[in-house]
Coordinates of C-alpha atoms and ligand atoms in Angstrom, one line a residue:
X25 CA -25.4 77.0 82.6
X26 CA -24.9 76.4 86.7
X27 CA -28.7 74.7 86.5
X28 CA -27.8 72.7 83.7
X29 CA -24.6 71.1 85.3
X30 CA -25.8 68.0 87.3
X31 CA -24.2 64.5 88.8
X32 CA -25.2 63.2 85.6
X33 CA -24.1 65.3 82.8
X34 CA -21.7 63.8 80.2
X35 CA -18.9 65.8 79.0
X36 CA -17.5 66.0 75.4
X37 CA -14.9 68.8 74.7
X38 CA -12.4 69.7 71.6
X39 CA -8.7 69.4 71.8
X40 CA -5.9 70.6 70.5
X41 CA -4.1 74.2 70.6
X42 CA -4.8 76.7 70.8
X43 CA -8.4 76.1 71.1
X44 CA -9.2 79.3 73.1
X45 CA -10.7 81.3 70.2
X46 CA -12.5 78.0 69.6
X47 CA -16.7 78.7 68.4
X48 CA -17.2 74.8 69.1
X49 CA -18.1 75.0 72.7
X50 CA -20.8 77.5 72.1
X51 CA -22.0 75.9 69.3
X52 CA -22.3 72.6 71.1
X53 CA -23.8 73.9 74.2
X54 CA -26.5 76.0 72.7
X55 CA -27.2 72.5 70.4
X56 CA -27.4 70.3 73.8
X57 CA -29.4 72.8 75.6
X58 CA -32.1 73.0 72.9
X59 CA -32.2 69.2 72.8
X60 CA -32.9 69.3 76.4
X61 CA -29.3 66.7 76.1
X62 CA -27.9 66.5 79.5
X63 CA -23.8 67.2 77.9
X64 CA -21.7 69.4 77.7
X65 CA -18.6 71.0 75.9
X66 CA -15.4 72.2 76.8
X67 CA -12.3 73.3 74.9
X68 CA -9.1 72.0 76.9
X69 CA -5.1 72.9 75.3
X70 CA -3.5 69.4 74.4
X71 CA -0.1 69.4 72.6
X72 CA 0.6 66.6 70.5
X73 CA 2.6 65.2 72.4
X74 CA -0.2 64.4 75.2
X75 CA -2.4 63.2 73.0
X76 CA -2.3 59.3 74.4
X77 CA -2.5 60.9 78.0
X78 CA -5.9 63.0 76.9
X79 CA -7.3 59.5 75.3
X80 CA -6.4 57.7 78.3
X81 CA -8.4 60.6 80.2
X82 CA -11.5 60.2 77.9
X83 CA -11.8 56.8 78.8
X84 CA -11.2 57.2 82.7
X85 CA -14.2 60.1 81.9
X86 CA -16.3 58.0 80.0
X87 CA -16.8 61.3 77.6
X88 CA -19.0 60.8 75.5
X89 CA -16.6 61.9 72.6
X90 CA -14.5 65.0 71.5
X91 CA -13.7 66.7 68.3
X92 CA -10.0 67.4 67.6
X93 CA -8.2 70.2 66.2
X94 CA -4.3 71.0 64.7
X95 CA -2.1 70.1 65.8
X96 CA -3.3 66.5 66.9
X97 CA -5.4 65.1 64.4
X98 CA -3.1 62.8 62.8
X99 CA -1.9 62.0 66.2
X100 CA -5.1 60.9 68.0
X101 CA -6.0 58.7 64.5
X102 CA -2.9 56.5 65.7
X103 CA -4.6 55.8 69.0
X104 CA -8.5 55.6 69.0
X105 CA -9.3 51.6 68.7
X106 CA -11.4 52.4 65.6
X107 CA -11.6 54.3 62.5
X108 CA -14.3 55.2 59.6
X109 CA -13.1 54.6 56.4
X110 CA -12.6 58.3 55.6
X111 CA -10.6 58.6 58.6
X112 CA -8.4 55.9 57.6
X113 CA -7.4 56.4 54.3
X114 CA -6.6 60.1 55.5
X115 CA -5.0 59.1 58.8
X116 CA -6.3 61.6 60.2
X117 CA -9.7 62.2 62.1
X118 CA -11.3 65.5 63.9
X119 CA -14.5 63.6 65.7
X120 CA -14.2 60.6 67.7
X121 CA -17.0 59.2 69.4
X122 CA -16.8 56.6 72.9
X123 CA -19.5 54.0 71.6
X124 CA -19.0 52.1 75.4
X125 CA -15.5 52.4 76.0
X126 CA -13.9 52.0 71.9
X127 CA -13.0 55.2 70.8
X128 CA -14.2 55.4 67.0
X129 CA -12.4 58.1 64.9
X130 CA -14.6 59.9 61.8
X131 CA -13.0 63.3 59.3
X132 CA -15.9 65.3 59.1
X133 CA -14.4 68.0 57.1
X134 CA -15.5 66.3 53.8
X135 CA -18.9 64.9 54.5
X136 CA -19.3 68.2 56.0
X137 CA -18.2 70.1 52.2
X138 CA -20.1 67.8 50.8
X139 CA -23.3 68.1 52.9
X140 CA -22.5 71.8 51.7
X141 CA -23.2 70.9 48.9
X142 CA -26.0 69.5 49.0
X143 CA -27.9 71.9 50.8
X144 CA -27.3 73.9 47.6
X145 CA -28.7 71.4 45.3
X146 CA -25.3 69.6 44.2
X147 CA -24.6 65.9 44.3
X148 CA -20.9 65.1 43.8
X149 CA -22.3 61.0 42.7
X150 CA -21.0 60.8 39.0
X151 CA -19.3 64.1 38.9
X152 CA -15.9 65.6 37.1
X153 CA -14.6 67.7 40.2
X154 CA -11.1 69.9 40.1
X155 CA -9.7 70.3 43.6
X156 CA -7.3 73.2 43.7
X157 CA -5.0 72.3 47.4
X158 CA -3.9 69.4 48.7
X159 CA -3.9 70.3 53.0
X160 CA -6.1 69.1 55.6
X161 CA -9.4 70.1 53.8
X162 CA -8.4 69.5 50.4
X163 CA -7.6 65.8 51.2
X164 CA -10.7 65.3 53.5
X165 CA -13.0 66.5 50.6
X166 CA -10.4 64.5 48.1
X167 CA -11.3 61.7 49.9
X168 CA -14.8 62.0 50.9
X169 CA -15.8 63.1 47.4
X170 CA -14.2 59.3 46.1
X171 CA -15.9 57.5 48.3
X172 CA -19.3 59.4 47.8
X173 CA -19.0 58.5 44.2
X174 CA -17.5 61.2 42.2
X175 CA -16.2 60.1 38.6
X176 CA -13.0 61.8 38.7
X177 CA -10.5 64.4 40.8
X178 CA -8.1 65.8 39.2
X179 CA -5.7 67.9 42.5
X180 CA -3.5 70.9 41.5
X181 CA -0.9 72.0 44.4
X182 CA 1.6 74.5 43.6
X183 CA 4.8 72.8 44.0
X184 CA 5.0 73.0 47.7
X185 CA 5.4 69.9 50.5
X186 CA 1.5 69.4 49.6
X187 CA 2.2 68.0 46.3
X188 CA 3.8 65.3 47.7
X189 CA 0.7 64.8 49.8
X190 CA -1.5 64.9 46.8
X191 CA 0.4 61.9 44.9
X192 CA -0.1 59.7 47.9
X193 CA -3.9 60.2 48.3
X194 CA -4.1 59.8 44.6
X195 CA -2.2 56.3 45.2
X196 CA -4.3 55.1 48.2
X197 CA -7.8 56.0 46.4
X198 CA -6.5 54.5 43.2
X199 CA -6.2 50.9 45.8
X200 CA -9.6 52.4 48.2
X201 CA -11.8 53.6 45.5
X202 CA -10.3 52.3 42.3
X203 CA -13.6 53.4 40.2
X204 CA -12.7 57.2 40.9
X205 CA -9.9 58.5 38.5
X206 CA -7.7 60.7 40.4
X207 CA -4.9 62.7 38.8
X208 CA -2.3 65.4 39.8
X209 CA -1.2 67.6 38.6
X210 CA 1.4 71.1 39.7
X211 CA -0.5 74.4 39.2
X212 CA 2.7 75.7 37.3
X213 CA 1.0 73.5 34.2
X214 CA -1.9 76.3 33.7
X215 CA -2.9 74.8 30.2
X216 CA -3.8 71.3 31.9
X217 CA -5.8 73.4 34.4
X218 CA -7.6 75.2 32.0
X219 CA -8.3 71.7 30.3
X220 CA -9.2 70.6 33.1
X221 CA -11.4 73.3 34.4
X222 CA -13.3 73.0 31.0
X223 CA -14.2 69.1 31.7
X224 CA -15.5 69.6 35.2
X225 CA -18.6 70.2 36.2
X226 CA -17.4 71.0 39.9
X227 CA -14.2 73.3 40.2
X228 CA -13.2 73.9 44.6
X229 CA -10.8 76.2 45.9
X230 CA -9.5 74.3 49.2
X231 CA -6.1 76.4 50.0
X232 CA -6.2 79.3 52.1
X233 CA -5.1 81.5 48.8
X234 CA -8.3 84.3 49.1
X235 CA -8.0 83.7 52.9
X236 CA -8.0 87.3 55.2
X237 CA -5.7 89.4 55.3
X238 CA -4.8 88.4 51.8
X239 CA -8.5 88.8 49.9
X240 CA -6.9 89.9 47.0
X241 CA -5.5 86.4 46.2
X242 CA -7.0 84.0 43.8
X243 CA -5.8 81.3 41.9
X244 CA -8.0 81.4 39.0
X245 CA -6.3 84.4 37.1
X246 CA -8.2 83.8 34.1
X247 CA -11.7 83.9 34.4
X248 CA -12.7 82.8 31.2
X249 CA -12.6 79.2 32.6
X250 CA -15.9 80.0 34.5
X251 CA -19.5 79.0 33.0
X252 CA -22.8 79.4 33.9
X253 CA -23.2 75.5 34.9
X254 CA -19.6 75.1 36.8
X255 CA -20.3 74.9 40.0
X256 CA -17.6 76.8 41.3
X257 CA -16.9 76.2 45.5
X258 CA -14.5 78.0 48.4
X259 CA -13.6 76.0 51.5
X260 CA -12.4 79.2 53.0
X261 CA -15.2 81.0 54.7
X262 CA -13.1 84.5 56.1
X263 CA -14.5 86.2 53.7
X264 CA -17.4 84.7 53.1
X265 CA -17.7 85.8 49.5
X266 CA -13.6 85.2 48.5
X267 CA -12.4 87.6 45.3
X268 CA -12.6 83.7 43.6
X269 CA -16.5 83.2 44.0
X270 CA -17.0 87.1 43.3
X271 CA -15.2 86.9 39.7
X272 CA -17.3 83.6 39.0
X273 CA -20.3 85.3 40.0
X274 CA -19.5 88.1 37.7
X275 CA -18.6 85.5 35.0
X276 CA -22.4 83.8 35.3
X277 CA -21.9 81.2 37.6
X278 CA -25.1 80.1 38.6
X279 CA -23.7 78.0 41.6
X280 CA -21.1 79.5 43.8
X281 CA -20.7 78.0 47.4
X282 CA -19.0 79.5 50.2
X283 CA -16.7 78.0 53.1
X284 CA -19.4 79.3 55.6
X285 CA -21.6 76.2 55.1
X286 CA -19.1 73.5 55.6
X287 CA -17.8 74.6 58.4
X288 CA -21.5 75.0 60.3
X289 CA -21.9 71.0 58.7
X290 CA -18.9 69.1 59.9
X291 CA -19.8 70.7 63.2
X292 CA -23.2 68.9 62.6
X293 CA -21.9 65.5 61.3
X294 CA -19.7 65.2 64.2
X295 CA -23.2 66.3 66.7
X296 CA -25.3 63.4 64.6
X297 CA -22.7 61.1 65.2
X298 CA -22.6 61.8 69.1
X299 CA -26.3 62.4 69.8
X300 CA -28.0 61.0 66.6
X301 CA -30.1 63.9 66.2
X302 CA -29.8 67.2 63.7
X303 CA -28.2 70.0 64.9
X304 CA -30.0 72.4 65.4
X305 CA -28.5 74.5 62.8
X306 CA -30.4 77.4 61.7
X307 CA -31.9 78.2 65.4
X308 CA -27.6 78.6 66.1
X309 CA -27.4 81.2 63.8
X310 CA -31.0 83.2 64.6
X311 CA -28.9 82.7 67.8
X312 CA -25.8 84.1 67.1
X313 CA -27.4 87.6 64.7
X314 CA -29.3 87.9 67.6
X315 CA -26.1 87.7 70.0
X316 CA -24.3 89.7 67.9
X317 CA -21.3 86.7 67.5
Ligands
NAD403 P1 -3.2 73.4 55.0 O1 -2.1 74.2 55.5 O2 -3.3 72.0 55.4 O3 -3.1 73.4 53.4 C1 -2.8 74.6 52.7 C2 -3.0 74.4 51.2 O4 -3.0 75.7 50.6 C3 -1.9 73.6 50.5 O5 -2.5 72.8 49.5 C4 -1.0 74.7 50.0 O6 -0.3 74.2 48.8 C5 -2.0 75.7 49.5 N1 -1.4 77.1 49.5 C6 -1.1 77.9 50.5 N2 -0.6 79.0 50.0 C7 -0.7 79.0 48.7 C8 -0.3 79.9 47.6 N3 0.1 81.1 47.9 N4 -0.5 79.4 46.4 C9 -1.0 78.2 46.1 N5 -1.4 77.3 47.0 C10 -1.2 77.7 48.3 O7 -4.5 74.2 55.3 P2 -6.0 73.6 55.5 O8 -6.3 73.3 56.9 O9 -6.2 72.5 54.5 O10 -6.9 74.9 55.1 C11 -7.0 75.3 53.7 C12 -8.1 76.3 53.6 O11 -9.3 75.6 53.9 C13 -8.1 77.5 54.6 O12 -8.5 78.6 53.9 C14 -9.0 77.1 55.7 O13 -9.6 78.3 56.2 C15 -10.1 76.3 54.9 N6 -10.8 75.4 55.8 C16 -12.1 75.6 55.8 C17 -12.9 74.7 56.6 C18 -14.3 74.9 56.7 O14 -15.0 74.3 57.5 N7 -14.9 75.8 55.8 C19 -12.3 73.6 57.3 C20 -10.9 73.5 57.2 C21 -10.2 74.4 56.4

């Protein structure tokens, strides 16, 4: 690392907190040093609160851009000069980029899912998608899989704060994207679910229900909704196989995508958008089996 450090070398970094147990800086680092890139990464603890301090850093640093974590995402979407449409209509971004001296805010979370996706051979254009959740990644795929063209969304959130949430993304993609049909609708309604389930051709899991320590959880309890052509997809990626994607396995699903892969592609959205080159993606995890990380 010491021989890689120069004069020159641009720094980008994550913020937020805590970012200690944070993969990002490896990640990066490994990507810039097989690029021969002359950056590098660091994770540095910013309260919310200090988020205008830390962008008035950025600039004084010319960094070349940073990636933001909880608790400031919504935060540093108030003051970057710029944002991509995602970002807006969430209000909310996780990678900005300093394009000389305007600080450009992007959510990479949902072109990351859907990236996912296609790696596995699924295009969301002109598809009938159920999203259970309606947090940080639920909305970000919400809204990413509107503006990428899906037909229709129909959200179930228990009824929680988050359903709240859901109503007012359905509201600003009914004025954003006004060709998408988004609906919502509380989980407590398990008949619409099932109704809906059976009209989709894409079906997501993006709450943390089937997250560790609590693998047991599911929120399909009936698994006669799944069929061999539902594509049937998990945002959370600890497990990688969740007690969801098993029980659509067992039912003959012949698509079922873990969280692993989106969280491995908003990490290489955010690297195109600062370096405009692929990330180096499958040499990172020869990398880390061979690491042991
Ligand atoms: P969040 O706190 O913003 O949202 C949580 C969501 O889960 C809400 O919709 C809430 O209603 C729902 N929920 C929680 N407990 C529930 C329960 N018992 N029953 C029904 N619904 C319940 O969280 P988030 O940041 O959006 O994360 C959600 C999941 O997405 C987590 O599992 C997280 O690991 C995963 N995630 C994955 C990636 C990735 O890159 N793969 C990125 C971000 C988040």
């Amino acid at each position: 690392m010491e021989q890689r450090i120069k004069g020159s070398t641009g720094l980008l970094a994550l913020i937020g907190s805590p970012v200690g147990h944070s993969g990002s800086p490896a990640m990066y680092n490994f990507s810039f040093r097989y690029h021969n890139l002359d950056y590098a990464y660091m994770a540095f603890d910013i309260k919310e609160d200090q988020v205008p301090q830390a962008l008035d850093a950025i600039r004084l640093f010319k960094m070349r851009g940073f990636n933001v974590t909880m608790p400031c995402k919504n935060a540093v979407a108030k003051y970057v000069d710029e944002l991509s449409p995602a970002a807006r209509i969430i209000g909310a971004c996780n990678t900005v980029v300093n394009e000389d001296g305007k600080l450009i805010g992007h959510m990479t979370d949902g072109s990351g899912f859907v990236r996912n996706l296609r790696e596995h051979g699924v295009e969301v254009k002109d598809q009938r998608i159920v999203v259970l959740g309606a947090g940080g990644a639920a909305t970000a795929i919400q809204v990413e899989c509107a503006l990428e063209g899906a037909k229709s969304i129909s959200i179930f959130n228990g009824n929680d704060p988050f359903l709240e949430r859901a109503k007012g993304t359905a509201e600003k993609l009914k004025q954003e994207v006004p060709e998408c049909e988004v609906k919502v609708t509380c989980f407590d309604d398990q008949d619409a679910l099932k109704a809906d389930i059976a009209n989709a051709d894409i079906l997501i899991n993006a709450t943390s229900v089937g997250m560790k320590p609590n693998e047991d959880g599911t929120l399909i309890t009936d698994t006669s909704v799944f069929r061999p052509d539902l594509v049937v997809a998990d945002t959370v990626y600890n497990p990688l196989e969740t007690r969801m994607m098993r029980e659509a396995k067992e039912a003959g699903c012949e698509k079922v995508i873990g969280g692993e892969g989106m969280l491995l592609w908003q990490g290489a959205v955010a690297y195109k958008l600062y370096t405009g080159l692929d990330m180096p993606t499958d040499e990172y995890q020869a990398y880390k089996k061979e690491q042991g990380l």
